[in-house]
Each structure stands twice: as C-alpha cells, then as structure tokens.
PDB file of C-alpha atoms and ligand atoms in Angstrom:
ATOM      1  CA  MET Z 238      96.664 105.253 119.195  1.00  0.00           C
ATOM      2  CA  ASN Z 239      99.697 106.510 117.611  1.00  0.00           C
ATOM      3  CA  THR Z 240      98.575 106.401 114.171  1.00  0.00           C
ATOM      4  CA  VAL Z 241     101.140 107.458 111.498  1.00  0.00           C
ATOM      5  CA  TYR Z 242     100.628 108.228 108.130  1.00  0.00           C
ATOM      6  CA  ILE Z 243     103.230 107.234 105.729  1.00  0.00           C
ATOM      7  CA  THR Z 244     103.681 107.867 102.017  1.00  0.00           C
ATOM      8  CA  ARG Z 245     105.241 106.279  99.000  1.00  0.00           C
ATOM      9  CA  ARG Z 246     105.686 108.412  95.654  1.00  0.00           C
ATOM     10  CA  GLU Z 247     106.098 106.213  92.572  1.00  0.00           C
ATOM     11  CA  ARG Z 248     106.106 107.861  89.278  1.00  0.00           C
ATOM     12  CA  PHE Z 249     104.939 106.597  85.597  1.00  0.00           C
ATOM     13  CA  ASN Z 250     104.642 107.791  82.474  1.00  0.00           C
ATOM     14  CA  ALA Z 251     101.660 107.228  80.041  1.00  0.00           C
ATOM     15  CA  ALA Z 252      99.674 108.227  77.008  1.00  0.00           C
ATOM     16  CA  HIS Z 253      96.098 109.053  77.297  1.00  0.00           C
ATOM     17  CA  LYS Z 254      93.105 110.878  75.377  1.00  0.00           C
ATOM     18  CA  LEU Z 255      89.892 112.175  76.765  1.00  0.00           C
ATOM     19  CA  TRP Z 256      87.123 111.591  74.170  1.00  0.00           C
ATOM     20  CA  ASN Z 257      83.412 110.841  74.516  1.00  0.00           C
ATOM     21  CA  PRO Z 258      82.487 109.092  71.420  1.00  0.00           C
ATOM     22  CA  ALA Z 259      78.833 109.988  71.989  1.00  0.00           C
ATOM     23  CA  TRP Z 260      80.053 113.514  71.352  1.00  0.00           C
ATOM     24  CA  ASP Z 261      81.255 114.974  67.822  1.00  0.00           C
ATOM     25  CA  ASP Z 262      84.823 116.203  67.150  1.00  0.00           C
ATOM     26  CA  GLN Z 263      83.808 119.878  68.006  1.00  0.00           C
ATOM     27  CA  LYS Z 264      82.409 119.145  71.375  1.00  0.00           C
ATOM     28  CA  ASN Z 265      85.069 116.877  72.393  1.00  0.00           C
ATOM     29  CA  GLU Z 266      87.603 119.555  71.568  1.00  0.00           C
ATOM     30  CA  GLU Z 267      85.498 122.302  73.370  1.00  0.00           C
ATOM     31  CA  MET Z 268      85.205 119.806  76.463  1.00  0.00           C
ATOM     32  CA  PHE Z 269      88.887 118.596  76.537  1.00  0.00           C
ATOM     33  CA  GLY Z 270      90.954 120.864  74.889  1.00  0.00           C
ATOM     34  CA  LYS Z 271      94.662 119.447  74.084  1.00  0.00           C
ATOM     35  CA  CYS Z 272      93.711 116.085  76.024  1.00  0.00           C
ATOM     36  CA  SER Z 273      91.124 115.356  73.323  1.00  0.00           C
ATOM     37  CA  ASN Z 274      94.141 115.112  70.539  1.00  0.00           C
ATOM     38  CA  LYS Z 275      93.379 112.220  68.593  1.00  0.00           C
ATOM     39  CA  ASN Z 276      96.511 110.904  68.198  1.00  0.00           C
ATOM     40  CA  TRP Z 277      97.225 110.689  71.724  1.00  0.00           C
ATOM     41  CA  HIS Z 278      99.631 112.722  74.345  1.00  0.00           C
ATOM     42  CA  GLY Z 279     101.478 111.827  77.477  1.00  0.00           C
ATOM     43  CA  HIS Z 280     101.707 113.002  81.177  1.00  0.00           C
ATOM     44  CA  ASN Z 281     104.578 112.203  83.578  1.00  0.00           C
ATOM     45  CA  TYR Z 282     102.355 110.965  86.486  1.00  0.00           C
ATOM     46  CA  ASN Z 283     103.273 111.094  90.181  1.00  0.00           C
ATOM     47  CA  LEU Z 284     101.391 108.632  92.320  1.00  0.00           C
ATOM     48  CA  PHE Z 285     101.300 108.925  96.241  1.00  0.00           C
ATOM     49  CA  VAL Z 286     100.193 106.307  98.164  1.00  0.00           C
ATOM     50  CA  THR Z 287      99.535 106.953 101.854  1.00  0.00           C
ATOM     51  CA  VAL Z 288      99.224 104.218 104.256  1.00  0.00           C
ATOM     52  CA  LYS Z 289      98.304 104.192 107.977  1.00  0.00           C
ATOM     53  CA  GLY Z 290      99.290 102.223 110.797  1.00  0.00           C
ATOM     54  CA  THR Z 291     101.101 102.186 114.234  1.00  0.00           C
ATOM     55  CA  PRO Z 292     104.707 102.031 114.489  1.00  0.00           C
ATOM     56  CA  LYS Z 293     105.628  97.986 115.231  1.00  0.00           C
ATOM     57  CA  ALA Z 294     107.523  97.511 118.852  1.00  0.00           C
ATOM     58  CA  ASP Z 295     110.146  95.574 116.668  1.00  0.00           C
ATOM     59  CA  THR Z 296     110.991  97.561 113.344  1.00  0.00           C
ATOM     60  CA  GLY Z 297     109.295 101.071 114.459  1.00  0.00           C
ATOM     61  CA  TYR Z 298     107.904 100.798 110.896  1.00  0.00           C
ATOM     62  CA  CYS Z 299     103.893 100.711 110.293  1.00  0.00           C
ATOM     63  CA  MET Z 300     104.955  99.195 107.161  1.00  0.00           C
ATOM     64  CA  ASP Z 301     107.871  98.393 105.646  1.00  0.00           C
ATOM     65  CA  LEU Z 302     107.962 101.098 102.567  1.00  0.00           C
ATOM     66  CA  LYS Z 303     110.057  98.109 100.415  1.00  0.00           C
ATOM     67  CA  VAL Z 304     106.961  96.399 100.830  1.00  0.00           C
ATOM     68  CA  LEU Z 305     104.773  99.052  99.600  1.00  0.00           C
ATOM     69  CA  LYS Z 306     106.865 100.104  96.787  1.00  0.00           C
ATOM     70  CA  ASP Z 307     106.791  96.387  95.716  1.00  0.00           C
ATOM     71  CA  ILE Z 308     103.086  96.329  95.723  1.00  0.00           C
ATOM     72  CA  ILE Z 309     102.749  99.482  93.774  1.00  0.00           C
ATOM     73  CA  ASN Z 310     104.880  98.352  91.359  1.00  0.00           C
ATOM     74  CA  GLU Z 311     103.554  95.011  90.982  1.00  0.00           C
ATOM     75  CA  TYR Z 312      99.720  96.387  90.797  1.00  0.00           C
ATOM     76  CA  ILE Z 313      99.852  99.769  89.035  1.00  0.00           C
ATOM     77  CA  ILE Z 314     103.437 100.753  87.496  1.00  0.00           C
ATOM     78  CA  GLU Z 315     103.931  97.690  85.590  1.00  0.00           C
ATOM     79  CA  ASP Z 316     100.691  97.897  84.070  1.00  0.00           C
ATOM     80  CA  LEU Z 317     100.590 101.879  83.360  1.00  0.00           C
ATOM     81  CA  ASP Z 318     104.355 102.867  82.886  1.00  0.00           C
ATOM     82  CA  HIS Z 319     105.175 103.480  79.074  1.00  0.00           C
ATOM     83  CA  LYS Z 320     101.594 102.367  77.878  1.00  0.00           C
ATOM     84  CA  ASN Z 321      98.730 103.660  76.626  1.00  0.00           C
ATOM     85  CA  ILE Z 322      96.003 104.278  79.082  1.00  0.00           C
ATOM     86  CA  ASN Z 323      92.985 104.143  76.845  1.00  0.00           C
ATOM     87  CA  LEU Z 324      94.068 101.179  74.888  1.00  0.00           C
ATOM     88  CA  ASP Z 325      96.943  98.823  77.067  1.00  0.00           C
ATOM     89  CA  VAL Z 326      95.439  98.800  80.657  1.00  0.00           C
ATOM     90  CA  ALA Z 327      92.866  96.354  81.091  1.00  0.00           C
ATOM     91  CA  TRP Z 328      91.484  97.761  84.362  1.00  0.00           C
ATOM     92  CA  MET Z 329      90.828 101.041  82.521  1.00  0.00           C
ATOM     93  CA  ALA Z 330      89.173  99.529  79.922  1.00  0.00           C
ATOM     94  CA  GLY Z 331      85.847 101.317  78.858  1.00  0.00           C
ATOM     95  CA  LYS Z 332      86.365 104.390  81.166  1.00  0.00           C
ATOM     96  CA  MET Z 333      87.245 107.841  80.401  1.00  0.00           C
ATOM     97  CA  ALA Z 334      91.141 108.093  81.278  1.00  0.00           C
ATOM     98  CA  SER Z 335      90.540 111.081  83.527  1.00  0.00           C
ATOM     99  CA  THR Z 336      92.918 111.724  86.642  1.00  0.00           C
ATOM    100  CA  GLU Z 337      89.626 111.050  88.564  1.00  0.00           C
ATOM    101  CA  ASN Z 338      88.654 107.493  87.223  1.00  0.00           C
ATOM    102  CA  ILE Z 339      92.470 106.310  87.125  1.00  0.00           C
ATOM    103  CA  ILE Z 340      92.845 107.056  90.764  1.00  0.00           C
ATOM    104  CA  ILE Z 341      89.839 105.475  91.731  1.00  0.00           C
ATOM    105  CA  ALA Z 342      91.007 102.450  89.473  1.00  0.00           C
ATOM    106  CA  ILE Z 343      94.191 102.331  91.352  1.00  0.00           C
ATOM    107  CA  TRP Z 344      92.573 102.350  94.545  1.00  0.00           C
ATOM    108  CA  ASP Z 345      90.607  99.279  93.694  1.00  0.00           C
ATOM    109  CA  ARG Z 346      93.595  97.474  92.861  1.00  0.00           C
ATOM    110  CA  LEU Z 347      95.527  98.604  95.782  1.00  0.00           C
ATOM    111  CA  VAL Z 348      93.412  98.321  98.785  1.00  0.00           C
ATOM    112  CA  GLY Z 349      93.197  94.609  99.177  1.00  0.00           C
ATOM    113  CA  PRO Z 350      96.889  93.807  98.676  1.00  0.00           C
ATOM    114  CA  ILE Z 351      97.692  96.471 101.445  1.00  0.00           C
ATOM    115  CA  SER Z 352      95.101  95.468 103.709  1.00  0.00           C
ATOM    116  CA  GLU Z 353      96.786  91.831 103.578  1.00  0.00           C
ATOM    117  CA  THR Z 354      99.889  93.599 105.296  1.00  0.00           C
ATOM    118  CA  GLY Z 355      98.043  94.389 108.013  1.00  0.00           C
ATOM    119  CA  CYS Z 356      98.299  98.270 107.089  1.00  0.00           C
ATOM    120  CA  THR Z 357      95.474 100.393 105.840  1.00  0.00           C
ATOM    121  CA  LEU Z 358      95.351 102.361 102.800  1.00  0.00           C
ATOM    122  CA  HIS Z 359      94.496 106.126 103.752  1.00  0.00           C
ATOM    123  CA  SER Z 360      94.704 108.154 100.771  1.00  0.00           C
ATOM    124  CA  LEU Z 361      96.089 108.422  97.080  1.00  0.00           C
ATOM    125  CA  LYS Z 362      97.175 111.769  95.303  1.00  0.00           C
ATOM    126  CA  LEU Z 363      97.703 111.421  91.703  1.00  0.00           C
ATOM    127  CA  GLU Z 364      99.698 114.646  89.965  1.00  0.00           C
ATOM    128  CA  GLU Z 365      98.859 114.882  85.924  1.00  0.00           C
ATOM    129  CA  THR Z 366     100.899 117.729  85.535  1.00  0.00           C
ATOM    130  CA  GLU Z 367     102.444 120.160  88.176  1.00  0.00           C
ATOM    131  CA  ASN Z 368      99.111 122.077  88.453  1.00  0.00           C
ATOM    132  CA  ASN Z 369      96.757 119.593  88.355  1.00  0.00           C
ATOM    133  CA  TYR Z 370      96.238 116.525  90.820  1.00  0.00           C
ATOM    134  CA  ALA Z 371      93.608 114.399  92.091  1.00  0.00           C
ATOM    135  CA  GLU Z 372      93.173 112.988  95.724  1.00  0.00           C
ATOM    136  CA  TYR Z 373      91.044 110.057  96.951  1.00  0.00           C
ATOM    137  CA  PHE Z 374      89.878 108.513 100.286  1.00  0.00           C
ATOM    138  CA  GLY Z 375      88.002 105.403  98.889  1.00  0.00           C
ATOM    139  CA  ASN Z 376      84.659 106.553  98.865  1.00  0.00           C
TER     140      ASN Z 376
HETATM  141 NI1  LIG K 525      95.979 114.620  79.123  1.00  0.00          NI
END
C-alpha cells in the first residue's frame, strides 16, 4: 500500500579495461574495441539507486535521502571514485570490469545496509556513457 520508489543519483569517475587474459590481443581488440586499450581509459559513471517504501507518518519520507546518500558514498563511491576498477577495488578483483559486473557487485554491497534502515533496495541503474547503461533488480 502506498509504495513509493525514490531514487538517489551519485557519480564517480573511474578507469577500467575490458580484457580477457585467456584470449590473444587480436581477439580482445575485436571483442572489446576501445575498452580493451591496454593503458586503460575512463568513464564518468552515473549510479541511480532506487529504494521503495511507504511514507512514514512523522516525516513523510520513505527514506531520508541524506541517509541513502551516505550509504552509497561509504560503500560504493569512496571505493570507486578516481580509481582503477581492475586494480584498486577489492570487491571487483578477478572480475571483468563491465557495467554488468559492476552493477551486480554494487547491489551486493548496498542491499544489506539499505535493508538495515527499514527500506528495500528496488533497482540500480548504472550509466557508463550517455548511450550505454545497465539496470539490475537483484536477480
Ligand atoms: Ni570502457
């Protein structure tokens, strides 16, 4: 009843490379194009975190967006912003740094802390470029 979905956007800038070490240079370049550049490249990512809940009688809020902002910053942005996703981010170690894998890893880090507030994480959207983004609903 009266379920409302609210979204907070946060941004981070990070470097990555898409590279499968099991493949030779040519196959990596064919598959990943510019994203296979050996000396890295960066994106200005936009992360949209949507939570759902019922507005509380005393505040009118489902969730205080300041609290959501703080959770996203603590668990995600501080680890990713101005970092190399392949090399610097422990929770992306050993994973292909694709938008798909990044968004799944972000979900896994946020779902617990958000549920502790009494709200429910509903979806994530991660924009890698103006034209490319992924969405994830937790399964
Ligand atoms: Ni890229």
